[in-house]
XYZ file of C-alpha atoms in Angstrom:
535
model
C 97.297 11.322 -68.802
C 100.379 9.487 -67.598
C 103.757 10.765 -68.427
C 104.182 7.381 -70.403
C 100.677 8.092 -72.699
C 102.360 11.359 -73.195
C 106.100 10.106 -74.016
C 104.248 7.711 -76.733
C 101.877 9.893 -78.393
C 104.325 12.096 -80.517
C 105.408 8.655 -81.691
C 101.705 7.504 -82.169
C 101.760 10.654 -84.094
C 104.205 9.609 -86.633
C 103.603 6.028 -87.105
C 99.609 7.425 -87.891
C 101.041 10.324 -90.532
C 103.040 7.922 -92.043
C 100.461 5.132 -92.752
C 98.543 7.777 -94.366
C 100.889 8.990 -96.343
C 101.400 5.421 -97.396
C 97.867 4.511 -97.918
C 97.520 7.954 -100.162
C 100.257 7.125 -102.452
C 98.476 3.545 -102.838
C 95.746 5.102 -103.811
C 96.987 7.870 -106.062
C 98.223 5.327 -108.372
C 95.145 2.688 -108.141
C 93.124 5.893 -109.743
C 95.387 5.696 -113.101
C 96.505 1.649 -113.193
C 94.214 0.047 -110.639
C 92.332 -1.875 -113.412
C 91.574 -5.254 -111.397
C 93.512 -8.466 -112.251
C 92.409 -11.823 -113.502
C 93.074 -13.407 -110.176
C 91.916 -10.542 -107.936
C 88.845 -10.674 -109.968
C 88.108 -14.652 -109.150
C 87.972 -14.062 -105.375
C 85.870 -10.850 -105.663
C 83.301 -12.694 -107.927
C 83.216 -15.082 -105.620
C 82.503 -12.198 -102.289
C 79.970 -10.750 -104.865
C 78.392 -14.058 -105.033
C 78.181 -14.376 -101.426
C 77.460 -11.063 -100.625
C 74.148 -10.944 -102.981
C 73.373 -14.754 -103.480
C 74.358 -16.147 -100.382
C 76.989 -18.846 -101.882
C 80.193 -19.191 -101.859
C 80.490 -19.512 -105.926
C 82.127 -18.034 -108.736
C 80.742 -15.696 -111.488
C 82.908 -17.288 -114.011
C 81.313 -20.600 -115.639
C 84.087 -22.844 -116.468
C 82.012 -26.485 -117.121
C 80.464 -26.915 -120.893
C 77.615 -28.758 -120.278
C 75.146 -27.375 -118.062
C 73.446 -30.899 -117.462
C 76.269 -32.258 -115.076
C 76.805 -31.626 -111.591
C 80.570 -31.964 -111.127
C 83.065 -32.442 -113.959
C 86.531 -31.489 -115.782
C 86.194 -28.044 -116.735
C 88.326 -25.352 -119.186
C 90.869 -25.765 -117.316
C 91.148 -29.345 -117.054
C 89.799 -29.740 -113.319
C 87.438 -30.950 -111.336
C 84.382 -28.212 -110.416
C 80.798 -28.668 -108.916
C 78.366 -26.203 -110.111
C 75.587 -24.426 -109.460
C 72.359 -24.525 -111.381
C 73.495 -21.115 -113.244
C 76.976 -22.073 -114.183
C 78.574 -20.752 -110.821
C 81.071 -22.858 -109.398
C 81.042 -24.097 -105.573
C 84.369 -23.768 -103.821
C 86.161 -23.218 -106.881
C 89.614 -25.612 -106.895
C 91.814 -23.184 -108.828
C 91.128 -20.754 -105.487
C 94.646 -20.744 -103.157
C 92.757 -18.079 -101.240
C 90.561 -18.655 -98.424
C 87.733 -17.057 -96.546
C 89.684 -14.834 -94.741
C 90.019 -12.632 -97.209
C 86.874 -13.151 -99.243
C 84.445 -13.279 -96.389
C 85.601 -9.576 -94.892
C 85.039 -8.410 -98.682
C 81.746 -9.702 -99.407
C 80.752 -7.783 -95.850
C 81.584 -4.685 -98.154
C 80.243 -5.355 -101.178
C 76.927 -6.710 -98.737
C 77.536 -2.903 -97.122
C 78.612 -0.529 -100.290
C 77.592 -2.246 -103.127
C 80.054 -3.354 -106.144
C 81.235 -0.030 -107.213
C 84.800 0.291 -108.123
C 86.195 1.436 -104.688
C 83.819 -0.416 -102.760
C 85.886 -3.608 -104.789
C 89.032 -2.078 -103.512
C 87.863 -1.292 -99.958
C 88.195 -4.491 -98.301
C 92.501 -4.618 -99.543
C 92.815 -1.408 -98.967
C 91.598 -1.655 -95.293
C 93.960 -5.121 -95.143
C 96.692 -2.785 -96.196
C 96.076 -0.076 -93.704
C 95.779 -2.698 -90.784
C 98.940 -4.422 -92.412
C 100.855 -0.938 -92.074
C 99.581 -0.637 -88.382
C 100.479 -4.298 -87.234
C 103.731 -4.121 -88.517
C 104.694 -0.441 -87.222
C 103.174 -1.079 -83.699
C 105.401 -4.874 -83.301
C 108.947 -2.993 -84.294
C 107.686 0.564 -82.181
C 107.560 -2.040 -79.389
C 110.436 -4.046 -80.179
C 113.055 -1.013 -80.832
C 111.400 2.113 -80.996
C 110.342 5.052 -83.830
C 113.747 4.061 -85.461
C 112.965 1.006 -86.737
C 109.179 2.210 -87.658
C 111.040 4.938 -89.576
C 113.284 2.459 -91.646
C 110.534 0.401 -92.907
C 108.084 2.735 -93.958
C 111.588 4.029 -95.948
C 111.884 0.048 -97.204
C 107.968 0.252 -98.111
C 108.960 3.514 -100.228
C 111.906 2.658 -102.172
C 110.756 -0.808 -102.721
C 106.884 0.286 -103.937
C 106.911 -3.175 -105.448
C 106.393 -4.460 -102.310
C 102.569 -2.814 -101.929
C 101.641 -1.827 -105.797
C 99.445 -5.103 -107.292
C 99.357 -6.703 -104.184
C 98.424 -3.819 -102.164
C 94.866 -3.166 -103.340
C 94.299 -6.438 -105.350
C 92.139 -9.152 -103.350
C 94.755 -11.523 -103.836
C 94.816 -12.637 -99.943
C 98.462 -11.800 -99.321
C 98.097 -8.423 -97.580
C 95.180 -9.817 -94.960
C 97.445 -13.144 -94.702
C 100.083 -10.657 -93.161
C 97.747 -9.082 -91.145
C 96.299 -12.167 -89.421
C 100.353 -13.520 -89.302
C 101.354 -9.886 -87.411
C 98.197 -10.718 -85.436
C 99.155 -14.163 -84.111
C 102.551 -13.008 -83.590
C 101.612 -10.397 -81.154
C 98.896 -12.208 -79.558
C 101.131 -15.233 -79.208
C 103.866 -12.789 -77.787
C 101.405 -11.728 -75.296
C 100.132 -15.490 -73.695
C 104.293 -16.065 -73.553
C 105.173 -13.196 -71.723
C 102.418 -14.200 -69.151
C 103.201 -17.023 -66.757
C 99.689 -16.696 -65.516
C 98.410 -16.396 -69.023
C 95.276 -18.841 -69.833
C 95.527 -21.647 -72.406
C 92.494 -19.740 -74.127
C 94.923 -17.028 -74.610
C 97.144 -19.618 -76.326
C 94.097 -21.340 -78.232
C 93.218 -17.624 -79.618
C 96.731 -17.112 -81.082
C 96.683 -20.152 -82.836
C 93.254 -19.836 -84.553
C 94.617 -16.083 -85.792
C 97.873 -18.491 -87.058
C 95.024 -20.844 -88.562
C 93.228 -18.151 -90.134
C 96.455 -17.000 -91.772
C 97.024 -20.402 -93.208
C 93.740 -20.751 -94.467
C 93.287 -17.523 -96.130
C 96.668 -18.598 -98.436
C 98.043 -22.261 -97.288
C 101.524 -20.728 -98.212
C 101.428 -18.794 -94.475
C 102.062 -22.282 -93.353
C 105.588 -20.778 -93.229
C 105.721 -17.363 -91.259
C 103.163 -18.795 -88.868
C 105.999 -21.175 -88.307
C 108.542 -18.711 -87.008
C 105.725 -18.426 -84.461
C 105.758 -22.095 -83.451
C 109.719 -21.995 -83.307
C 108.970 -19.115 -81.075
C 106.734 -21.226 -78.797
C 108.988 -24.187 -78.923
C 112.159 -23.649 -78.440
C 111.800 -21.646 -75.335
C 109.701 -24.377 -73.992
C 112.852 -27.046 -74.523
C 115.140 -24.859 -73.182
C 113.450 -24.978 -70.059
C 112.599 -28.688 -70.311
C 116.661 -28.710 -70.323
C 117.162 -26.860 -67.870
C 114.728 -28.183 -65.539
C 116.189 -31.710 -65.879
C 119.373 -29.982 -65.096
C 117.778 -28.461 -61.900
C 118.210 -24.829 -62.986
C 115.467 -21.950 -63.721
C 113.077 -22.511 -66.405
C 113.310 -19.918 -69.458
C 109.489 -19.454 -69.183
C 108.104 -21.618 -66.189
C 104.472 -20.578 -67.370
C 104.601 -22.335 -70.406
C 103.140 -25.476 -70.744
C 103.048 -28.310 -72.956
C 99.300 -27.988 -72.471
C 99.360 -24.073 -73.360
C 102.126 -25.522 -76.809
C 99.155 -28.224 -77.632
C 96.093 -25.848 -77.184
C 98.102 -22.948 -79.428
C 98.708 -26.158 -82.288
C 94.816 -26.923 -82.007
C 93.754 -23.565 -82.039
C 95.758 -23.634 -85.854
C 94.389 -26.634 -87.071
C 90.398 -26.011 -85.716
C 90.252 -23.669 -88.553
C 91.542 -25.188 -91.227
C 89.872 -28.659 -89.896
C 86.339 -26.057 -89.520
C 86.314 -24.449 -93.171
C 86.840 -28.932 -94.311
C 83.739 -29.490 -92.545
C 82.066 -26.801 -94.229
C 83.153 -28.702 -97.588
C 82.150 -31.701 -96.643
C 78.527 -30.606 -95.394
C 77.788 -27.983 -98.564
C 79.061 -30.565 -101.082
C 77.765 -33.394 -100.204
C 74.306 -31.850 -99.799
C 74.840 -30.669 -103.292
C 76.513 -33.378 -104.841
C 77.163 -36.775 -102.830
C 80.198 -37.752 -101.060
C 81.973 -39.029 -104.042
C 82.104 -35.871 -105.500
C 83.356 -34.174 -102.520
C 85.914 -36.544 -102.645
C 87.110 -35.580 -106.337
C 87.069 -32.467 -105.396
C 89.314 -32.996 -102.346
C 91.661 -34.697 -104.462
C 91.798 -31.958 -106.692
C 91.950 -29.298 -104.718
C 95.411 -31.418 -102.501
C 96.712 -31.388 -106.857
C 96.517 -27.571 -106.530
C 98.589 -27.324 -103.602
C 101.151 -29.591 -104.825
C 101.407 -27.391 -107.848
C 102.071 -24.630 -105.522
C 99.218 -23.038 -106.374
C 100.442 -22.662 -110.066
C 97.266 -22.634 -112.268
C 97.050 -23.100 -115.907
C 99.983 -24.121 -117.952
C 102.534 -24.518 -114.624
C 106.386 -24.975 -116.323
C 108.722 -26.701 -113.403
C 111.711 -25.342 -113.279
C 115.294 -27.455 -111.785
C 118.956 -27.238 -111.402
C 121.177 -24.888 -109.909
C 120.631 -21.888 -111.735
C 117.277 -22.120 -111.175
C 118.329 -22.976 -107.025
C 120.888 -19.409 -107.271
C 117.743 -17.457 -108.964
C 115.717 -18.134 -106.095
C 118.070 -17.345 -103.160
C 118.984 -13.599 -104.577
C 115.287 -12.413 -105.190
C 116.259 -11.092 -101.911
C 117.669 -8.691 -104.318
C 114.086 -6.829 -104.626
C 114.261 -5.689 -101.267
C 117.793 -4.740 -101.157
C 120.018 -4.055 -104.121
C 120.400 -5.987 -107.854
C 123.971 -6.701 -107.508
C 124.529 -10.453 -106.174
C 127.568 -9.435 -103.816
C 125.595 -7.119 -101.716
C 122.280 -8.964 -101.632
C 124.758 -12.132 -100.291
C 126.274 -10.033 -97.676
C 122.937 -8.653 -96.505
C 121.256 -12.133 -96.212
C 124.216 -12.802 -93.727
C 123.345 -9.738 -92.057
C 119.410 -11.120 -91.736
C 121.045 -14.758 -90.413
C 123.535 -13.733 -88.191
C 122.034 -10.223 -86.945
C 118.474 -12.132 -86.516
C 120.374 -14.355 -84.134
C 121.803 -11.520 -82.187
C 118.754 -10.262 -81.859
C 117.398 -13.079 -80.110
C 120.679 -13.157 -78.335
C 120.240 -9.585 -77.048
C 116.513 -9.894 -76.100
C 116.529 -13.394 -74.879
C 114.643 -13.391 -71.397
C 112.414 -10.580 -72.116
C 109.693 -12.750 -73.624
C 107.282 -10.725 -75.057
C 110.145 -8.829 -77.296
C 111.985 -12.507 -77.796
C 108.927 -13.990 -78.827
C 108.372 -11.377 -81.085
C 111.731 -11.658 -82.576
C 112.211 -15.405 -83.007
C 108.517 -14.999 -85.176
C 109.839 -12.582 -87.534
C 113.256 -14.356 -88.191
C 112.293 -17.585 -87.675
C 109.141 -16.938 -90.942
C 111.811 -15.157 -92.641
C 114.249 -17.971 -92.450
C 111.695 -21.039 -92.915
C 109.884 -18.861 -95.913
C 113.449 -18.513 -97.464
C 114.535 -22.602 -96.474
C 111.013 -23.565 -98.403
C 111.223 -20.866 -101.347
C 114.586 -21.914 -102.447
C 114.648 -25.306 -101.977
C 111.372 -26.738 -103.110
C 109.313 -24.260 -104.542
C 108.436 -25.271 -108.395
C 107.672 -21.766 -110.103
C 110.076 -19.584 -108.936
C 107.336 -16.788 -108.487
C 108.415 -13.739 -106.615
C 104.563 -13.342 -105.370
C 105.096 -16.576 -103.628
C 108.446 -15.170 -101.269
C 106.296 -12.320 -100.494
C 105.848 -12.861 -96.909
C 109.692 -13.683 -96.602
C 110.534 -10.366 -98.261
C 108.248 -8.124 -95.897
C 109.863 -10.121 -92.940
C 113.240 -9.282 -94.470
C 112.845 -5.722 -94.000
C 110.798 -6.062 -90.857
C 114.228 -7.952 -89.909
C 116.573 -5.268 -91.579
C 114.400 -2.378 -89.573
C 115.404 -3.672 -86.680
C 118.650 -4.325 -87.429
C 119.155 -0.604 -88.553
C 117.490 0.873 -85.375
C 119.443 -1.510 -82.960
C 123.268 -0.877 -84.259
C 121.902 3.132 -84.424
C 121.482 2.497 -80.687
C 124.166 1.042 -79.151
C 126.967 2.692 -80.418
C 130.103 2.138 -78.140
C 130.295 5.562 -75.947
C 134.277 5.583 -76.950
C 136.306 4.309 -79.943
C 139.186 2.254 -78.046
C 141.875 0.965 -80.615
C 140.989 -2.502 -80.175
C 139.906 -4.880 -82.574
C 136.574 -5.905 -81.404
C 136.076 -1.609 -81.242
C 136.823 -1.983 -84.371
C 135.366 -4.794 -85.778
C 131.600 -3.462 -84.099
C 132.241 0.109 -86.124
C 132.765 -1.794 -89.247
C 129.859 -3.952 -88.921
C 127.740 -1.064 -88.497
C 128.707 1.273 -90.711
C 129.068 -1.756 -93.792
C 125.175 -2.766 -93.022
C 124.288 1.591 -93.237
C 126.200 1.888 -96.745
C 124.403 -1.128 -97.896
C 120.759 0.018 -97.000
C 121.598 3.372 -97.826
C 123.202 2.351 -101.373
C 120.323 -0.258 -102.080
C 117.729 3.031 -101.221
C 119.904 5.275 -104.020
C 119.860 2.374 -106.890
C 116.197 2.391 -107.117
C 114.845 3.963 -109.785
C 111.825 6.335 -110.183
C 110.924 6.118 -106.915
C 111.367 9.657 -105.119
C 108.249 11.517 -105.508
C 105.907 12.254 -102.980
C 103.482 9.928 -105.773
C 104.757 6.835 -107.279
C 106.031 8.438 -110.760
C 103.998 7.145 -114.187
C 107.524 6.287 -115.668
C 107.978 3.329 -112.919
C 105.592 1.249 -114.994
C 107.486 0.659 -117.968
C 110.254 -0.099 -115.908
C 108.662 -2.576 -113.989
C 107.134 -3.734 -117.449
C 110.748 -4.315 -118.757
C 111.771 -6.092 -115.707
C 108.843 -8.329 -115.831
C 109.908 -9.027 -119.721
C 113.273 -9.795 -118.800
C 112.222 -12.270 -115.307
C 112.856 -16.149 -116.444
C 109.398 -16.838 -114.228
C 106.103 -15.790 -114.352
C 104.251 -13.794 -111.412
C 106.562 -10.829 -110.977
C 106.433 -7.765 -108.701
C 104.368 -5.957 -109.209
C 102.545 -7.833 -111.634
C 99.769 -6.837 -114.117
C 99.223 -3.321 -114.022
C 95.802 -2.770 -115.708
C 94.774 0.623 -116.537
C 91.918 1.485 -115.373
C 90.004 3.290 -117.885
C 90.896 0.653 -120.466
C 89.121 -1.501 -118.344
C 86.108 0.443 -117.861
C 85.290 0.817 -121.361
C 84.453 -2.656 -121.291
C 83.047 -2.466 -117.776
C 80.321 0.385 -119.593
C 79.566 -1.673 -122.876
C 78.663 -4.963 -121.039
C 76.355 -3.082 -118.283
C 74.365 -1.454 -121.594
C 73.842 -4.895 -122.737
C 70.242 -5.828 -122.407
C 69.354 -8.461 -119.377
C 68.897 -11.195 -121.395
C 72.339 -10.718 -123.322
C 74.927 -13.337 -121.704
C 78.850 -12.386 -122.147
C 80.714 -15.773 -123.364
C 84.825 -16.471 -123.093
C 86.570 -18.615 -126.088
C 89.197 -22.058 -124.845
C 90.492 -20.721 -121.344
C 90.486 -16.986 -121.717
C 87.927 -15.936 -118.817
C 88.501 -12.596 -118.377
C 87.647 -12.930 -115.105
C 88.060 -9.489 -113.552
C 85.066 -7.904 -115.196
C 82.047 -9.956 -113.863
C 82.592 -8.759 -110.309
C 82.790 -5.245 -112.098
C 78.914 -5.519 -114.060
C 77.205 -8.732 -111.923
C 77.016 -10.712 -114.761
C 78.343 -14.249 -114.922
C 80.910 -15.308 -118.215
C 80.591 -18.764 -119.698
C 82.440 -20.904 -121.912
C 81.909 -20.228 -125.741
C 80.859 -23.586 -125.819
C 78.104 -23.525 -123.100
C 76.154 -21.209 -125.775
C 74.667 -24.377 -127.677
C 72.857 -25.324 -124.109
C 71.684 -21.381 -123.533
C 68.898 -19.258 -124.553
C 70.579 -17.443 -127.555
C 70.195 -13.341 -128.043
C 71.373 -11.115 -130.634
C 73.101 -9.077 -128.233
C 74.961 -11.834 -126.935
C 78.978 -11.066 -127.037
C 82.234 -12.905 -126.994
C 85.259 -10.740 -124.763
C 88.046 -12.269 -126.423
C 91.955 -11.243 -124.812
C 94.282 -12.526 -122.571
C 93.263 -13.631 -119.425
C 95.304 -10.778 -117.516
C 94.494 -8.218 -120.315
């Protein structure tokens, strides 16, 4: 063992105790609310469908008339069905194969039991915590490894709901973390292969096409590709040394195709299932209709568009649910996150694996921010997800470097001055943002959080808060236990819109429209689950 290996395990040590202790307080509270979500509950019907029936459907009906191939359904879009009411490729899905692949493995594996539903997030979530503690170990040390996993505690928010829900955002980190490091490693190579290139851009693809709304963190990976790369085009046409004279445009190109073979690969696979099934024509609806989803944002049912510059403010200090509620301080640490992300790259420039690293992080932070408060319609706080987690990825390494270069004397001078203030102003804000949160310091997330998240959600002008739905999770199982007494030839129906869509990955059995029941082979034991869709 090398007296490196033996200088990092202690470390190793840590970083492992705390993603435990992390993943154990997860699951601690998915035993009392971890009742699973409408949403979560699509994209796990749909890996239960592919893990036992081979297709890439839903177990939610949502067209009328079993006759018809394609049509408008419940919800007022296009579908293409299956013989049995399943729907192909489902157009209401933002989240790709990434995420539901990996958890019909599981299901395929383990069966459909409750944690066997929960296994494939909560192994995202684990890989999540180790991607993101290994890039700031290497970047500035146990420090800044320390301070996040103290963000990811006071800010519980930031793992509850999405944490263990199949909701793609957690494994759309992990692949992001993933091309970041990958893509660090080809940079910091001169005599790296384009292959190595190609292979961080298909983990950036993958990102995007398990939730299209990656498109922006795997950005800060592309600034951290290009810029270096015209830098040294600069400076070779003013005859000086390149900034990375291994990097080619060829290596740029082959990282860009490497991004858009998967997303143009999962088209293809469209295009070749559909129109088997259903002709090109209604492929092409169902293009069209899936392109209306994204320009919805990926809204749903019932989407409300928000304007003006209230609207503009709200969505520039949700930055507030990663630091502290009062506007002031959340201002003054986003100036931190501009300015201290570009001394960061400052301080590291020429040392590209840690610069490429860097630019990534801040540069998906800042382009996730640009996009969320500019253009984005709903105003959801799910949707700045990934720009919060970069935030405090950003504000971790912020922390650890000004706890590491402290001047070795205090000189009365100004700039002494000036360099004590800065530091100690960014440690009373973190510090003071960590004391104003509220029911968060037990060794468990406390029971009494919930109603306080529950009143915050009441009070939130927008829709998809964090966390969002906490379900229960014995509620939910009564249900779960009445429908799986039912006899086989029972069929569960949903009235207007109201799928209740978590429970057929729960008991196998597919839902239909209320409506469908006139087309269906009728039985006294046939039932109607009437409720919310998120209840």
């Amino acid at each position: 063992m090398t007296s490196l290996q033996r200088h990092h395990w202690p470390a190793i040590g840590v970083i492992l105790l705390l993603m435990v202790y992390q993943l154990i307080r997860l699951v601690a509270f998915i035993e009392v609310y971890g009742g699973i979500e409408h949403d979560g509950g699509w994209m796990l019907s749909i890996s239960r469908s592919l893990a036992e029936q081979g297709t890439y459907t839903t177990m939610v009906s949502t067209i009328v008339d079993p006759t018809v191939i394609g049509g408008i359904d419940v919800d007022r879009k296009f579908n293409i069905q299956a013989a049995d009411g399943r729907i192909w490729f489902f157009t209401g899905n933002g989240i790709g194969p990434g995420s539901i692949i990996p958890d019909a493995v599981i299901i395929w594996l383990f069966g459909s039991g409750f944690w066997a539903l929960r296994a494939g997030p909560l192994l995202f979530y684990l890989l999540f915590l180790g991607l993101g503690s290994l890039i700031l170990y290497r970047l500035s040390g146990l420090p800044a490894v320390l301070l996040w996993h103290a963000f990811l505690f006071f800010y519980p928010h930031l793992s509850v709901f999405l944490g263990y829900e199949a909701m793609g955002e957690v494994p759309t980190m992990v692949y992001i973390l993933g091309a970041y490091l990958l893509l660090a490693g080809a940079m910091a190579h001169s005599e790296a292969r384009p292959r190595h290139f190609f292979l961080a851009g298909v983990v950036g693809g993958l990102a995007i096409n398990t939730k299209l709304i990656a498109l922006w963190s795997v950005g800060g990976a592309g600034l951290a590709a290009v810029v270096p790369w015209l830098m040294g085009r600069y400076r070779q046409y003013r005859r000086q040394r390149a900034v990375n004279p291994g990097l080619t445009f060829k290596k740029l190109s082959l990282w860009g195709i490497g991004v858009l073979s998967v997303l143009g690969l999962w088209e293809a696979v469209h295009l070749v299932i559909l129109n088997w099934l259903a002709g090109f024509e209604m492929y092409r609806q169902h293009t069209w209709q899936r392109f209306q989803f994204v320009l919805d944002d990926g809204s749903g049912v019932g989407l409300r568009i928000h304007s003006g510059p209230e609207f503009f403010w709200d969505k520039f200090f949700l930055l507030s649910e990663v630091t502290h509620p009062q506007r002031p301080i959340v201002a003054i640490l986003f100036v931190f996150l501009l300015v201290g992300g570009g001394w960061l790259i400052w301080r590291r420039w020429g040392e590209i694996y840690a610069q490429t690293l860097v630019i990534s992080i801040w540069g998906g932070w800042l382009l996730n921010t640009i996009w969320f408060v500019t253009l984005a319609k709903t105003g959801w706080p799910r949707h700045f997800w990934f720009g919060m987690v970069l935030a405090t990825m950003l504000l971790s390494l912020l922390g650890s470097e000004l706890l590491k270069t402290y001047p070795v004397a205090l000189r009365r001078s100004w700039q002494q001055w000036g360099t004590w203030g800065i530091r100690v102003t960014f440690w009373i804000l973190i510090l003071w943002s960590f004391a104003g949160q509220q029911y968060v310091r037990s060794f468990f997330i406390s029971d009494e959080i919930v109603p306080y998240w529950q009143q915050k959600q009441h009070e939130n002008k927008y829709d998809a808060s964090l966390p969002w739905v906490l379900i229960p999770r014995q509620q939910q199982q009564a249900v779960v236990d009445y429908i799986n007494q039912m006899p086989a030839e029972a069929h569960v129906y949903y009235p207007a819109n109201h799928k209740v869509a978590e429970i057929p990955p729960q008991t196998g059995r597919l839902h239909y429209p209320l409506n469908r029941r006139q087309f269906m082979n009728q039985h006294p034991a046939d039932i109607v689950v009437i409720g919310p869709s998120l209840v």
